[in-house]
PDB file of C-alpha atoms in Angstrom:
ATOM      1  CA  MET A   1      63.098  61.297 -17.423  1.00 77.00           C
ATOM      2  CA  THR A   2      59.503  61.589 -16.971  1.00 93.00           C
ATOM      3  CA  LEU A   3      57.694  58.161 -16.722  1.00 97.00           C
ATOM      4  CA  ILE A   4      54.072  59.491 -16.840  1.00 98.00           C
ATOM      5  CA  GLY A   5      53.050  61.166 -19.916  1.00 98.00           C
ATOM      6  CA  ARG A   6      50.053  63.716 -19.699  1.00 98.00           C
ATOM      7  CA  THR A   7      47.900  64.925 -22.419  1.00 98.00           C
ATOM      8  CA  GLN A   8      44.310  66.756 -21.622  1.00 97.00           C
ATOM      9  CA  ALA A   9      41.370  67.453 -24.303  1.00 97.00           C
ATOM     10  CA  ARG A  10      37.832  68.426 -23.543  1.00 96.00           C
ATOM     11  CA  GLY A  11      37.988  67.497 -19.894  1.00 97.00           C
ATOM     12  CA  ILE A  12      39.560  64.414 -19.917  1.00 98.00           C
ATOM     13  CA  LYS A  13      43.083  64.214 -18.797  1.00 98.00           C
ATOM     14  CA  THR A  14      45.039  61.077 -19.951  1.00 98.00           C
ATOM     15  CA  LEU A  15      47.872  59.573 -17.866  1.00 98.00           C
ATOM     16  CA  SER A  16      49.993  57.178 -19.672  1.00 98.00           C
ATOM     17  CA  LEU A  17      52.514  54.760 -17.847  1.00 98.00           C
ATOM     18  CA  ASP A  18      55.628  55.541 -20.182  1.00 98.00           C
ATOM     19  CA  SER A  19      58.300  52.962 -19.362  1.00 97.00           C
ATOM     20  CA  PRO A  20      58.208  50.477 -22.093  1.00 96.00           C
ATOM     21  CA  ALA A  21      61.772  49.523 -21.294  1.00 94.00           C
ATOM     22  CA  ASN A  22      60.723  47.518 -18.391  1.00 95.00           C
ATOM     23  CA  ARG A  23      57.080  47.027 -19.561  1.00 97.00           C
ATOM     24  CA  ASN A  24      55.728  49.770 -17.458  1.00 98.00           C
ATOM     25  CA  ALA A  25      56.735  47.737 -14.240  1.00 97.00           C
ATOM     26  CA  LEU A  26      55.731  49.552 -10.937  1.00 97.00           C
ATOM     27  CA  SER A  27      59.191  51.132  -9.712  1.00 96.00           C
ATOM     28  CA  ALA A  28      59.398  53.117  -7.002  1.00 96.00           C
ATOM     29  CA  ALA A  29      59.900  56.139  -9.211  1.00 96.00           C
ATOM     30  CA  LEU A  30      56.811  55.302 -11.374  1.00 97.00           C
ATOM     31  CA  VAL A  31      54.398  54.737  -8.291  1.00 98.00           C
ATOM     32  CA  GLY A  32      55.744  58.223  -7.034  1.00 97.00           C
ATOM     33  CA  GLU A  33      55.184  60.062 -10.197  1.00 98.00           C
ATOM     34  CA  LEU A  34      51.825  58.674 -11.006  1.00 98.00           C
ATOM     35  CA  ALA A  35      50.605  59.563  -7.511  1.00 98.00           C
ATOM     36  CA  ALA A  36      51.844  63.192  -8.150  1.00 98.00           C
ATOM     37  CA  ALA A  37      50.219  63.436 -11.412  1.00 98.00           C
ATOM     38  CA  LEU A  38      46.750  62.146  -9.585  1.00 98.00           C
ATOM     39  CA  THR A  39      47.087  64.845  -7.030  1.00 98.00           C
ATOM     40  CA  ASP A  40      47.409  67.257  -9.855  1.00 98.00           C
ATOM     41  CA  CYS A  41      44.390  66.010 -11.720  1.00 98.00           C
ATOM     42  CA  THR A  42      42.348  66.425  -8.351  1.00 96.00           C
ATOM     43  CA  LYS A  43      43.433  70.015  -8.126  1.00 96.00           C
ATOM     44  CA  ASP A  44      42.651  70.972 -11.747  1.00 97.00           C
ATOM     45  CA  THR A  45      39.268  72.075 -12.049  1.00 95.00           C
ATOM     46  CA  ASP A  46      39.092  71.624 -15.848  1.00 96.00           C
ATOM     47  CA  VAL A  47      39.577  67.999 -15.373  1.00 97.00           C
ATOM     48  CA  ARG A  48      36.548  65.714 -15.396  1.00 97.00           C
ATOM     49  CA  ALA A  49      37.844  62.694 -15.565  1.00 98.00           C
ATOM     50  CA  ILE A  50      41.300  60.709 -15.785  1.00 98.00           C
ATOM     51  CA  VAL A  51      42.093  58.088 -18.516  1.00 98.00           C
ATOM     52  CA  LEU A  52      45.107  55.879 -17.182  1.00 98.00           C
ATOM     53  CA  THR A  53      46.567  54.127 -20.369  1.00 98.00           C
ATOM     54  CA  HIS A  54      50.346  52.914 -21.485  1.00 98.00           C
ATOM     55  CA  THR A  55      52.699  53.033 -24.200  1.00 97.00           C
ATOM     56  CA  GLY A  56      54.205  49.929 -25.665  1.00 96.00           C
ATOM     57  CA  ASN A  57      52.617  46.749 -25.526  1.00 97.00           C
ATOM     58  CA  THR A  58      52.216  46.018 -21.858  1.00 98.00           C
ATOM     59  CA  PHE A  59      49.817  48.216 -19.556  1.00 98.00           C
ATOM     60  CA  CYS A  60      51.752  47.099 -16.631  1.00 98.00           C
ATOM     61  CA  ALA A  61      53.748  43.990 -15.742  1.00 97.00           C
ATOM     62  CA  GLY A  62      53.717  44.195 -11.956  1.00 96.00           C
ATOM     63  CA  ALA A  63      56.156  45.219  -9.482  1.00 93.00           C
ATOM     64  CA  ASP A  64      59.613  45.970 -10.554  1.00 94.00           C
ATOM     65  CA  LEU A  65      61.687  43.151  -8.989  1.00 86.00           C
ATOM     66  CA  ARG A  66      64.923  45.288  -9.444  1.00 87.00           C
ATOM     67  CA  ASP A  67      63.204  48.768  -7.976  1.00 90.00           C
ATOM     68  CA  PRO A  68      60.103  47.574  -6.123  1.00 89.00           C
ATOM     69  CA  PRO A  69      57.904  50.404  -4.527  1.00 91.00           C
ATOM     70  CA  ALA A  70      57.567  50.080  -0.771  1.00 88.00           C
ATOM     71  CA  PRO A  71      54.244  48.418  -0.048  1.00 83.00           C
ATOM     72  CA  ASP A  72      52.979  51.318   1.735  1.00 92.00           C
ATOM     73  CA  ALA A  73      53.412  53.400  -1.370  1.00 95.00           C
ATOM     74  CA  PHE A  74      51.659  51.110  -3.647  1.00 96.00           C
ATOM     75  CA  VAL A  75      49.036  50.640  -1.284  1.00 97.00           C
ATOM     76  CA  GLY A  76      48.660  54.533  -1.050  1.00 97.00           C
ATOM     77  CA  LEU A  77      48.657  54.747  -4.867  1.00 98.00           C
ATOM     78  CA  LEU A  78      45.633  52.177  -5.219  1.00 98.00           C
ATOM     79  CA  ARG A  79      43.814  53.776  -2.311  1.00 98.00           C
ATOM     80  CA  GLN A  80      44.368  57.327  -4.002  1.00 98.00           C
ATOM     81  CA  ILE A  81      42.766  56.084  -7.337  1.00 98.00           C
ATOM     82  CA  VAL A  82      39.722  54.597  -5.437  1.00 98.00           C
ATOM     83  CA  GLU A  83      39.411  57.778  -3.226  1.00 98.00           C
ATOM     84  CA  LEU A  84      40.033  60.395  -6.145  1.00 98.00           C
ATOM     85  CA  PRO A  85      36.782  62.357  -6.421  1.00 98.00           C
ATOM     86  CA  LYS A  86      36.825  62.083 -10.220  1.00 98.00           C
ATOM     87  CA  PRO A  87      36.362  58.908 -12.399  1.00 98.00           C
ATOM     88  CA  VAL A  88      39.484  57.118 -13.173  1.00 98.00           C
ATOM     89  CA  VAL A  89      39.266  55.260 -16.309  1.00 98.00           C
ATOM     90  CA  ALA A  90      41.780  52.491 -17.395  1.00 98.00           C
ATOM     91  CA  ARG A  91      42.420  52.102 -21.202  1.00 98.00           C
ATOM     92  CA  VAL A  92      44.142  48.758 -22.047  1.00 98.00           C
ATOM     93  CA  THR A  93      45.641  47.820 -25.380  1.00 98.00           C
ATOM     94  CA  GLY A  94      48.329  45.286 -23.972  1.00 96.00           C
ATOM     95  CA  HIS A  95      49.119  43.118 -21.241  1.00 97.00           C
ATOM     96  CA  VAL A  96      48.449  43.205 -17.609  1.00 98.00           C
ATOM     97  CA  ARG A  97      50.151  41.284 -14.977  1.00 98.00           C
ATOM     98  CA  ALA A  98      50.202  40.822 -11.225  1.00 97.00           C
ATOM     99  CA  GLY A  99      50.421  44.263  -9.562  1.00 96.00           C
ATOM    100  CA  GLY A 100      49.124  45.866 -12.727  1.00 98.00           C
ATOM    101  CA  LEU A 101      45.773  44.140 -12.218  1.00 98.00           C
ATOM    102  CA  GLY A 102      45.539  45.994  -8.967  1.00 98.00           C
ATOM    103  CA  LEU A 103      45.847  49.523 -10.685  1.00 97.00           C
ATOM    104  CA  LEU A 104      43.126  48.097 -13.194  1.00 98.00           C
ATOM    105  CA  ALA A 105      40.919  47.016 -10.146  1.00 98.00           C
ATOM    106  CA  ALA A 106      41.200  50.399  -8.717  1.00 98.00           C
ATOM    107  CA  CYS A 107      39.925  52.268 -11.633  1.00 98.00           C
ATOM    108  CA  ASP A 108      36.053  52.914 -11.709  1.00 98.00           C
ATOM    109  CA  ILE A 109      35.632  51.919 -15.238  1.00 98.00           C
ATOM    110  CA  ALA A 110      38.112  49.604 -17.320  1.00 98.00           C
ATOM    111  CA  ALA A 111      38.208  49.099 -20.975  1.00 98.00           C
ATOM    112  CA  ALA A 112      40.521  46.930 -23.021  1.00 98.00           C
ATOM    113  CA  SER A 113      40.943  45.870 -26.777  1.00 98.00           C
ATOM    114  CA  ALA A 114      40.314  42.293 -27.798  1.00 97.00           C
ATOM    115  CA  GLU A 115      44.330  41.644 -27.766  1.00 96.00           C
ATOM    116  CA  ALA A 116      44.695  42.404 -24.196  1.00 98.00           C
ATOM    117  CA  THR A 117      45.612  39.410 -21.604  1.00 98.00           C
ATOM    118  CA  PHE A 118      45.911  39.301 -18.161  1.00 98.00           C
ATOM    119  CA  ALA A 119      47.423  37.031 -15.449  1.00 98.00           C
ATOM    120  CA  PHE A 120      47.726  36.840 -11.696  1.00 98.00           C
ATOM    121  CA  THR A 121      51.469  35.724 -11.757  1.00 97.00           C
ATOM    122  CA  GLU A 122      52.303  36.245  -8.216  1.00 97.00           C
ATOM    123  CA  VAL A 123      52.005  32.580  -7.243  1.00 97.00           C
ATOM    124  CA  ARG A 124      54.825  31.704  -9.775  1.00 97.00           C
ATOM    125  CA  ILE A 125      57.517  33.716  -7.915  1.00 96.00           C
ATOM    126  CA  GLY A 126      56.579  32.366  -4.641  1.00 97.00           C
ATOM    127  CA  VAL A 127      54.373  35.396  -3.356  1.00 97.00           C
ATOM    128  CA  ALA A 128      50.641  36.225  -3.295  1.00 97.00           C
ATOM    129  CA  PRO A 129      48.526  38.915  -4.694  1.00 97.00           C
ATOM    130  CA  ALA A 130      47.974  40.317  -1.215  1.00 97.00           C
ATOM    131  CA  VAL A 131      48.082  44.205  -1.896  1.00 97.00           C
ATOM    132  CA  ILE A 132      46.083  44.109  -5.062  1.00 97.00           C
ATOM    133  CA  SER A 133      43.228  42.048  -3.523  1.00 98.00           C
ATOM    134  CA  LEU A 134      42.263  45.205  -1.763  1.00 98.00           C
ATOM    135  CA  PRO A 135      40.573  46.758  -4.913  1.00 98.00           C
ATOM    136  CA  LEU A 136      39.999  43.420  -6.602  1.00 98.00           C
ATOM    137  CA  LEU A 137      38.149  40.980  -3.905  1.00 97.00           C
ATOM    138  CA  PRO A 138      35.232  43.681  -3.600  1.00 96.00           C
ATOM    139  CA  ARG A 139      34.748  44.145  -7.353  1.00 96.00           C
ATOM    140  CA  THR A 140      35.509  40.589  -8.937  1.00 97.00           C
ATOM    141  CA  ASP A 141      33.941  36.995  -8.970  1.00 98.00           C
ATOM    142  CA  PRO A 142      35.308  35.471  -6.235  1.00 97.00           C
ATOM    143  CA  ARG A 143      35.130  32.004  -7.831  1.00 97.00           C
ATOM    144  CA  ALA A 144      37.080  33.007 -10.952  1.00 98.00           C
ATOM    145  CA  LEU A 145      39.443  34.597  -8.716  1.00 97.00           C
ATOM    146  CA  ALA A 146      40.009  31.381  -6.973  1.00 98.00           C
ATOM    147  CA  ARG A 147      41.201  29.660 -10.225  1.00 98.00           C
ATOM    148  CA  TYR A 148      43.300  32.710 -11.458  1.00 98.00           C
ATOM    149  CA  TYR A 149      44.806  33.516  -8.242  1.00 98.00           C
ATOM    150  CA  LEU A 150      46.119  29.845  -7.727  1.00 98.00           C
ATOM    151  CA  THR A 151      47.119  28.980 -11.131  1.00 98.00           C
ATOM    152  CA  GLY A 152      48.591  32.101 -12.554  1.00 98.00           C
ATOM    153  CA  GLU A 153      46.569  31.130 -15.929  1.00 98.00           C
ATOM    154  CA  ARG A 154      46.564  33.858 -18.465  1.00 98.00           C
ATOM    155  CA  LEU A 155      42.865  34.935 -19.464  1.00 97.00           C
ATOM    156  CA  ASP A 156      41.502  36.881 -22.400  1.00 98.00           C
ATOM    157  CA  ALA A 157      39.852  40.373 -22.492  1.00 98.00           C
ATOM    158  CA  THR A 158      36.444  38.411 -22.794  1.00 98.00           C
ATOM    159  CA  GLU A 159      37.137  36.386 -19.907  1.00 98.00           C
ATOM    160  CA  ALA A 160      38.277  39.420 -17.974  1.00 98.00           C
ATOM    161  CA  ALA A 161      35.085  41.391 -18.858  1.00 98.00           C
ATOM    162  CA  ARG A 162      32.972  38.210 -17.578  1.00 98.00           C
ATOM    163  CA  ILE A 163      34.543  38.059 -14.222  1.00 98.00           C
ATOM    164  CA  GLY A 164      34.274  41.718 -13.591  1.00 97.00           C
ATOM    165  CA  LEU A 165      38.054  42.804 -14.032  1.00 98.00           C
ATOM    166  CA  LEU A 166      36.851  44.813 -17.252  1.00 98.00           C
ATOM    167  CA  THR A 167      33.890  47.104 -17.743  1.00 98.00           C
ATOM    168  CA  ALA A 168      33.959  46.584 -21.525  1.00 98.00           C
ATOM    169  CA  THR A 169      35.772  45.088 -24.331  1.00 98.00           C
ATOM    170  CA  GLY A 170      36.061  45.345 -28.274  1.00 98.00           C
ATOM    171  CA  ASP A 171      38.211  45.222 -31.126  1.00 97.00           C
ATOM    172  CA  ASP A 172      38.770  49.002 -31.040  1.00 97.00           C
ATOM    173  CA  VAL A 173      39.118  50.326 -27.303  1.00 98.00           C
ATOM    174  CA  ASP A 174      38.692  54.163 -28.215  1.00 98.00           C
ATOM    175  CA  ALA A 175      35.193  53.176 -29.759  1.00 98.00           C
ATOM    176  CA  VAL A 176      34.368  51.201 -26.477  1.00 98.00           C
ATOM    177  CA  LEU A 177      35.193  54.134 -24.671  1.00 98.00           C
ATOM    178  CA  GLU A 178      33.807  56.979 -26.673  1.00 98.00           C
ATOM    179  CA  PRO A 179      30.370  56.810 -25.215  1.00 98.00           C
ATOM    180  CA  ILE A 180      31.568  56.526 -21.792  1.00 98.00           C
ATOM    181  CA  LEU A 181      33.777  59.408 -21.834  1.00 98.00           C
ATOM    182  CA  ASP A 182      30.975  61.361 -23.434  1.00 98.00           C
ATOM    183  CA  GLY A 183      28.806  60.779 -20.515  1.00 98.00           C
ATOM    184  CA  LEU A 184      31.540  61.764 -18.078  1.00 98.00           C
ATOM    185  CA  ARG A 185      31.760  64.941 -19.714  1.00 98.00           C
ATOM    186  CA  ARG A 186      27.882  65.719 -19.677  1.00 97.00           C
ATOM    187  CA  ALA A 187      27.976  64.838 -15.823  1.00 97.00           C
ATOM    188  CA  ALA A 188      28.218  67.413 -13.199  1.00 97.00           C
ATOM    189  CA  PRO A 189      31.545  67.302 -11.219  1.00 97.00           C
ATOM    190  CA  GLN A 190      29.682  67.287  -7.842  1.00 97.00           C
ATOM    191  CA  GLY A 191      27.116  64.471  -9.237  1.00 98.00           C
ATOM    192  CA  LEU A 192      30.233  62.518 -10.203  1.00 98.00           C
ATOM    193  CA  ALA A 193      32.064  62.867  -7.123  1.00 98.00           C
ATOM    194  CA  GLU A 194      29.206  61.945  -4.905  1.00 98.00           C
ATOM    195  CA  THR A 195      28.183  59.129  -7.046  1.00 98.00           C
ATOM    196  CA  LYS A 196      31.887  57.617  -7.115  1.00 98.00           C
ATOM    197  CA  ALA A 197      31.721  57.871  -3.271  1.00 98.00           C
ATOM    198  CA  LEU A 198      28.556  55.621  -3.246  1.00 98.00           C
ATOM    199  CA  LEU A 199      30.337  53.093  -5.461  1.00 98.00           C
ATOM    200  CA  THR A 200      33.523  53.009  -3.652  1.00 98.00           C
ATOM    201  CA  ALA A 201      32.254  52.736  -0.152  1.00 98.00           C
ATOM    202  CA  LYS A 202      32.819  49.099   0.187  1.00 97.00           C
ATOM    203  CA  VAL A 203      36.250  49.169  -1.560  1.00 98.00           C
ATOM    204  CA  LEU A 204      37.206  51.754   1.043  1.00 98.00           C
ATOM    205  CA  GLU A 205      35.897  49.559   3.858  1.00 98.00           C
ATOM    206  CA  THR A 206      38.074  46.637   2.567  1.00 98.00           C
ATOM    207  CA  PHE A 207      41.163  49.186   2.681  1.00 98.00           C
ATOM    208  CA  ASP A 208      40.244  50.154   6.156  1.00 98.00           C
ATOM    209  CA  ARG A 209      40.069  46.806   7.659  1.00 98.00           C
ATOM    210  CA  ASP A 210      42.764  44.899   5.665  1.00 98.00           C
ATOM    211  CA  ALA A 211      45.468  47.131   4.114  1.00 98.00           C
ATOM    212  CA  ALA A 212      48.017  47.063   7.284  1.00 97.00           C
ATOM    213  CA  ASP A 213      47.694  43.223   7.208  1.00 97.00           C
ATOM    214  CA  LEU A 214      48.003  42.661   3.817  1.00 97.00           C
ATOM    215  CA  THR A 215      51.066  45.155   3.525  1.00 96.00           C
ATOM    216  CA  ALA A 216      52.716  43.224   6.115  1.00 96.00           C
ATOM    217  CA  LEU A 217      51.928  39.899   4.291  1.00 96.00           C
ATOM    218  CA  SER A 218      53.463  41.181   1.226  1.00 94.00           C
ATOM    219  CA  ALA A 219      56.685  42.326   2.741  1.00 93.00           C
ATOM    220  CA  ARG A 220      57.084  39.007   4.628  1.00 95.00           C
ATOM    221  CA  LEU A 221      56.639  36.995   1.374  1.00 95.00           C
ATOM    222  CA  PHE A 222      58.876  39.163  -0.726  1.00 93.00           C
ATOM    223  CA  ALA A 223      61.754  38.929   1.829  1.00 94.00           C
ATOM    224  CA  SER A 224      61.132  34.875   1.945  1.00 97.00           C
ATOM    225  CA  PRO A 225      63.837  32.310   0.687  1.00 97.00           C
ATOM    226  CA  GLN A 226      61.220  31.127  -2.051  1.00 97.00           C
ATOM    227  CA  ALA A 227      60.351  34.334  -3.254  1.00 96.00           C
ATOM    228  CA  ARG A 228      64.177  35.015  -3.610  1.00 96.00           C
ATOM    229  CA  GLU A 229      64.231  31.823  -5.639  1.00 97.00           C
ATOM    230  CA  GLY A 230      61.325  32.753  -7.841  1.00 96.00           C
ATOM    231  CA  MET A 231      62.412  36.238  -8.573  1.00 93.00           C
ATOM    232  CA  THR A 232      66.044  34.988  -9.438  1.00 95.00           C
ATOM    233  CA  ALA A 233      64.285  32.363 -11.523  1.00 96.00           C
ATOM    234  CA  PHE A 234      62.179  35.140 -13.208  1.00 93.00           C
ATOM    235  CA  LEU A 235      64.925  37.175 -14.120  1.00 91.00           C
ATOM    236  CA  GLU A 236      67.404  34.477 -15.354  1.00 95.00           C
ATOM    237  CA  ARG A 237      64.326  33.121 -17.424  1.00 95.00           C
ATOM    238  CA  ARG A 238      64.416  29.636 -15.838  1.00 97.00           C
ATOM    239  CA  ASP A 239      61.615  27.677 -13.996  1.00 97.00           C
ATOM    240  CA  PRO A 240      62.250  28.026 -10.270  1.00 97.00           C
ATOM    241  CA  THR A 241      63.307  24.782  -8.260  1.00 97.00           C
ATOM    242  CA  TRP A 242      59.781  23.839  -7.090  1.00 98.00           C
ATOM    243  CA  VAL A 243      58.325  23.331 -10.717  1.00 96.00           C
ATOM    244  CA  LEU A 244      57.563  19.648 -11.332  1.00 95.00           C
TER     245      LEU A 244
END
């Protein structure tokens, strides 16, 4: 069973996270298949840009707690999106949580419809938004991240755009994306690749400097007793023991 839908029209390759049964959670299989699909896009000279979207009402719920990817594999996927010589555009019409926000931040452009919601839920299960900070910290308002990282509060699309999680939002995400995709189609491949390299240089510096430490931190936290309690409570749909 494929977990990534693929369509192509007028130079735009659309990759859809297609595992709605678990809200497109980041399983080892989904991460591997998405990485392979992006590699194919890199090789395809007919692809000018990639749209990353989803089926169901959730773009991505974060890590699959039953079958999580290896931290190195998820870091590799985020870096692949950042390094890809073609623009990657996120198209969101639903909810984004935890690791899904890492995917969103790795994309060059991100647009969402007005009903989309976002939350960094890691602290509520006893871990931290470690690996996803690699693309998030260079691109997002630091004071806003301090609030939403620490509280796990939900934010709407307007707030997500204000703090830099999104490029644009509107009632009809496809109408929002229409001029963006038209602009990408008009751009020369060389121009896109070199311009993207300019824009992502600081993000890649963060990967080079911090990826190993944040990967180790993520692994340590997920193996901790508090995280086991937090993940068990989440799966059992109850509050963890530390909730006051």
